[in-house]
Coordinates of C-alpha atoms in Angstrom, one line a residue:
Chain A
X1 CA 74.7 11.9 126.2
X2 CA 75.2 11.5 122.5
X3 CA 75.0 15.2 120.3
X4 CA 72.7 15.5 117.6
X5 CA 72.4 17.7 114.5
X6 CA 69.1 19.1 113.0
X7 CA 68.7 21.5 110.2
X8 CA 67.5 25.0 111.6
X9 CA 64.5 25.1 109.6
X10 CA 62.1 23.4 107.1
X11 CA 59.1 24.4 105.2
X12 CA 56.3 21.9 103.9
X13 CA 53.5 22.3 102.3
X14 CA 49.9 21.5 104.0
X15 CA 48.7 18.0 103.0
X16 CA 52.2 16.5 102.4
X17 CA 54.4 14.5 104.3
X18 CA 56.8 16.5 106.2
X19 CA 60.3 14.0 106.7
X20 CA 62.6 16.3 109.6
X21 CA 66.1 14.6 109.5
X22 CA 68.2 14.2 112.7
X23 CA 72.1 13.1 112.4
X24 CA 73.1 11.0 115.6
X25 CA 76.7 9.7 114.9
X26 CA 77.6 9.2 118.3
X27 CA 74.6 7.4 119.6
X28 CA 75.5 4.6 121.7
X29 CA 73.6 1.3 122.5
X30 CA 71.7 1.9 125.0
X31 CA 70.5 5.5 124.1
X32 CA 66.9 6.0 122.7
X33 CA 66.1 8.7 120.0
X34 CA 63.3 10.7 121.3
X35 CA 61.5 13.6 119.6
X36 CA 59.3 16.4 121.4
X37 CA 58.0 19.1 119.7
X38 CA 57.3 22.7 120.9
X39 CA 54.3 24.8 119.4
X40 CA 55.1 28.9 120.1
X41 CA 55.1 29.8 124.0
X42 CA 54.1 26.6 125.0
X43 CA 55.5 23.3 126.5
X44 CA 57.2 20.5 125.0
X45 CA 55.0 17.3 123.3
X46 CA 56.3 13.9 123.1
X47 CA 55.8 12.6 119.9
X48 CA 57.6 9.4 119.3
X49 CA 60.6 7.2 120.5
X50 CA 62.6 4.6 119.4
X51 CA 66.1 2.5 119.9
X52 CA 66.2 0.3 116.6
X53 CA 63.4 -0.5 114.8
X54 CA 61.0 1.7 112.7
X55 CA 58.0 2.7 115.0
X56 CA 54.8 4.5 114.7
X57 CA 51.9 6.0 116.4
X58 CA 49.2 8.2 115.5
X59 CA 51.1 11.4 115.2
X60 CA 54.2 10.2 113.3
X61 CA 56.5 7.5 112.3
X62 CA 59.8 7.5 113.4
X63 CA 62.6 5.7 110.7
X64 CA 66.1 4.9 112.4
X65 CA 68.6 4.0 110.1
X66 CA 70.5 0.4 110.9
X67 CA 73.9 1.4 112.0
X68 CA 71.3 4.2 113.9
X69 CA 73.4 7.0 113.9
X70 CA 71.0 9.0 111.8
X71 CA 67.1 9.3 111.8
X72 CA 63.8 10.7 110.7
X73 CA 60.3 12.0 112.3
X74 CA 57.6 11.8 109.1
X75 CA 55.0 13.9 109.7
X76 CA 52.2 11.8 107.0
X77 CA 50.1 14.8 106.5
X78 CA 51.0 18.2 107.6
X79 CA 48.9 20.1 108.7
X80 CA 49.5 24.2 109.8
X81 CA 49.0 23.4 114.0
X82 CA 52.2 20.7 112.8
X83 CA 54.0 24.3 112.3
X84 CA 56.2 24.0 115.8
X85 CA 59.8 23.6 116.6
X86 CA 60.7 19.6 116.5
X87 CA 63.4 18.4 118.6
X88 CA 65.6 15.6 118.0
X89 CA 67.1 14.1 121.6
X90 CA 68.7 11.1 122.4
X91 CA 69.2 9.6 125.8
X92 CA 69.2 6.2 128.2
X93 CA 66.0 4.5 128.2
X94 CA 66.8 2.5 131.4
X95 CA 65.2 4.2 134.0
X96 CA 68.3 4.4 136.9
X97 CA 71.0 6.2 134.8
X98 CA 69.5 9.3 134.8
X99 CA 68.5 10.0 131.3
X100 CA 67.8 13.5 131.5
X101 CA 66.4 15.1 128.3
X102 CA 68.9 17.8 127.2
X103 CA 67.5 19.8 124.0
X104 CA 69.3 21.1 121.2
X105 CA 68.7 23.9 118.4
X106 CA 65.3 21.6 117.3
X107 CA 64.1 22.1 113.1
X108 CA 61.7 24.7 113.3
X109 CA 59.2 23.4 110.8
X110 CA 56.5 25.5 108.8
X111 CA 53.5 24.4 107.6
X112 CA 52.3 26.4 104.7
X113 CA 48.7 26.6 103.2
Chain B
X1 CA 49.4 10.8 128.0
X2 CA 49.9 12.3 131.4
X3 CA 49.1 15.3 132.3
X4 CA 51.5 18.0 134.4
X5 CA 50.3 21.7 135.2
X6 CA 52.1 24.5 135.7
X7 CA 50.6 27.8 137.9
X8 CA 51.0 30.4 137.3
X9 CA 50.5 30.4 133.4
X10 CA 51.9 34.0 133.5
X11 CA 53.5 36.6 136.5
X12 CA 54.8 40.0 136.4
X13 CA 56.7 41.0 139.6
X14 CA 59.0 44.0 140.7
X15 CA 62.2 43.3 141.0
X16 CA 64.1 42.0 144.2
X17 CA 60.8 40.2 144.9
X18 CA 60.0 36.7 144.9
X19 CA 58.3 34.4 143.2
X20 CA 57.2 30.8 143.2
X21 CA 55.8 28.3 140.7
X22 CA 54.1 25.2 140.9
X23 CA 54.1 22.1 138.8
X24 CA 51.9 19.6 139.4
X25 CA 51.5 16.2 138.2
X26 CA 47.8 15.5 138.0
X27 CA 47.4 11.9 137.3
X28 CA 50.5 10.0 138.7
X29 CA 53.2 10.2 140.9
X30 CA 56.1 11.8 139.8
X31 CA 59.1 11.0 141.4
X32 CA 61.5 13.3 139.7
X33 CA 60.8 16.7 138.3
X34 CA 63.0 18.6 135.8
X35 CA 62.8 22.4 135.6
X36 CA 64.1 23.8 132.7
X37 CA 64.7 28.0 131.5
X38 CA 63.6 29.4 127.8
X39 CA 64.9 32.8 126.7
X40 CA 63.3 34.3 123.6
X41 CA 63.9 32.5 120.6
X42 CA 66.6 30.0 121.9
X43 CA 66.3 26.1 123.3
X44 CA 64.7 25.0 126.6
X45 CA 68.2 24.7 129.0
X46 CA 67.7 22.5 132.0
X47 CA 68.1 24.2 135.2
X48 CA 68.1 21.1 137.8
X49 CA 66.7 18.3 138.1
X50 CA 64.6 17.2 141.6
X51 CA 63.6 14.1 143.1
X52 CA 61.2 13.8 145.4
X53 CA 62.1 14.2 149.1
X54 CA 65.4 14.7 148.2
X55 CA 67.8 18.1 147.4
X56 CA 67.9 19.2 143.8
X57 CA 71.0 18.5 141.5
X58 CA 71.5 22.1 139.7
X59 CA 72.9 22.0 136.4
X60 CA 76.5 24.0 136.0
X61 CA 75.8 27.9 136.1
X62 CA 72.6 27.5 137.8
X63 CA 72.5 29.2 141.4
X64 CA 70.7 27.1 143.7
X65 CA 70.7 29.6 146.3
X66 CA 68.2 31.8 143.5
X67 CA 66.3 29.4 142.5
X68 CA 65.0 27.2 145.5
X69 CA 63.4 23.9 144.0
X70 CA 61.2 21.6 146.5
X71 CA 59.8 18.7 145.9
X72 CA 58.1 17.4 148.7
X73 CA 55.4 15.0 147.2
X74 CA 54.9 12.7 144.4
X75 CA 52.5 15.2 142.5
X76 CA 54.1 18.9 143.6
X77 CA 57.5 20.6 143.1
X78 CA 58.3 24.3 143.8
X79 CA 60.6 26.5 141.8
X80 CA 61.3 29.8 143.7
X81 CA 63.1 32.5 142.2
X82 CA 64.2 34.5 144.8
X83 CA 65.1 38.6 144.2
X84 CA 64.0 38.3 141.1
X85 CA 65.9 41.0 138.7
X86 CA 64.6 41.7 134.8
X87 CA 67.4 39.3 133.6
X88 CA 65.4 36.5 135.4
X89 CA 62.8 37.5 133.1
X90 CA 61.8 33.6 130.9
X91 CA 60.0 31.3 129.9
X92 CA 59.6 28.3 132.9
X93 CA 58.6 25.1 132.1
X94 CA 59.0 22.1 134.3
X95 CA 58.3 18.2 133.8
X96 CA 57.6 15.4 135.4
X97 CA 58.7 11.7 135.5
X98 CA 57.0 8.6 137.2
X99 CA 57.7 4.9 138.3
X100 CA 56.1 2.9 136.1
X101 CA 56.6 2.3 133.0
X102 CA 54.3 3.5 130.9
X103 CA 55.0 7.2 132.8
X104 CA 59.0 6.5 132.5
X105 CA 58.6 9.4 129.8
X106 CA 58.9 13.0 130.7
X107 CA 55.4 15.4 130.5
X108 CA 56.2 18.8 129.9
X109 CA 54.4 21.9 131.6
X110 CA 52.5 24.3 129.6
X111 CA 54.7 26.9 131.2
X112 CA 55.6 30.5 133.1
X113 CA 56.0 32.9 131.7
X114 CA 57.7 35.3 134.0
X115 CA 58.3 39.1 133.4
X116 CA 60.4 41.0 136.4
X117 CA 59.7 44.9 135.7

């Protein structure tokens, strides 16, 4: 499965959009970019997916660039229960090859009042 | 979403005990079940993975004879962690993956937290 590189942390202020970058050069073409996020001692939340195009739902928007090896989760209006540890994955959507989420470092993000 | 539980929340054992947690998938069938290991401030790292009525596939490192995994339904899987020491002290969170599509995602657990005294 393709690597991906997050920065370790990010601070944003309450009420603004919070944009958490994700580098993922070696993405190949059948690999999804997912993100999860995990708020202290509990489990992980799926947030969003995508494999090409821009997508969006009601707790983010996901923007992959075109030669997709980079992308980024917008947040549209932080708020503090937003301050969690976002994680940045990328695997094979088809159901058969396994596809196993494997997490790296994540962006711990803060939301500040 | 869907919705996978996780008991118990929390357990404190002595050590060279064991102990056993449940995940549950409580509105579809889930036909494989990941379990993954959290130490304090660090990633979630993927212990094995488990599909049902078949043997786990441990991830390298992992001792399958330690931690027993069964999953013998659609909506249960068992992680035992057997003679539990304090370095088996974590954070345990499993997930849960179905058929169809719209469930083709993996639901996380809220977690166990265990603590071997």
């Amino acid at each position: 499965d393709a690597k991906t590189t997050q920065p370790t942390s990010m601070d944003c202020a309450e009420g603004r959009a919070a944009n958490l970058p994700c580098n993922h050069s070696t993405i190949s073409g059948n690999e999804y970019v997912y993100w999860y996020r995990q708020i202290h001692s509990q489990g992980p939340q799926y947030i969003i997916h995508g494999l090409k195009n821009n997508e969006t739902n009601e707790m983010a928007s996901l923007i992959i660039t075109e030669d997709r090896k980079s992308s980024t989760l917008i947040l549209p209006h932080a708020t503090l229960r937003d301050t969690a540890v976002y994680y940045c994955i990328v695997r094979p959507m088809i159901y058969n090859q396994g596809g196993k989420l494997i997490f790296g470092q994540g962006t711990e993000l803060s939301v500040k009042p | 979403g869907a919705v996978v539980s996780q008991h118990p929340s929390w357990v404190i054992c002595k050590s060279g005990t064991s102990v056993k947690i449940e995940c549950r998938s409580l509105d579809f069938q889930a036909t494989t079940m990941f379990w993954y290991r959290q130490f304090p401030k660090q990633s979630l790292m993927l212990m094995a993975t488990s599909n049902e009525g078949s043997k786990a596939t441990y991830e390298q490192g992992v001792e399958k004879d330690k931690f027993l995994i069964n999953h013998a339904s659609l909506t249960l899987s068992t992680l035992t962690v057997t003679s539990a020491h304090p370095e088996d002290s974590s954070f345990y969170i499993c997930s849960a993956r179905g058929l169809a599509d719209s469930y083709n995602e993996q639901f996380f657990g809220p977690g166990t937290r265990l603590t071997v005294l």
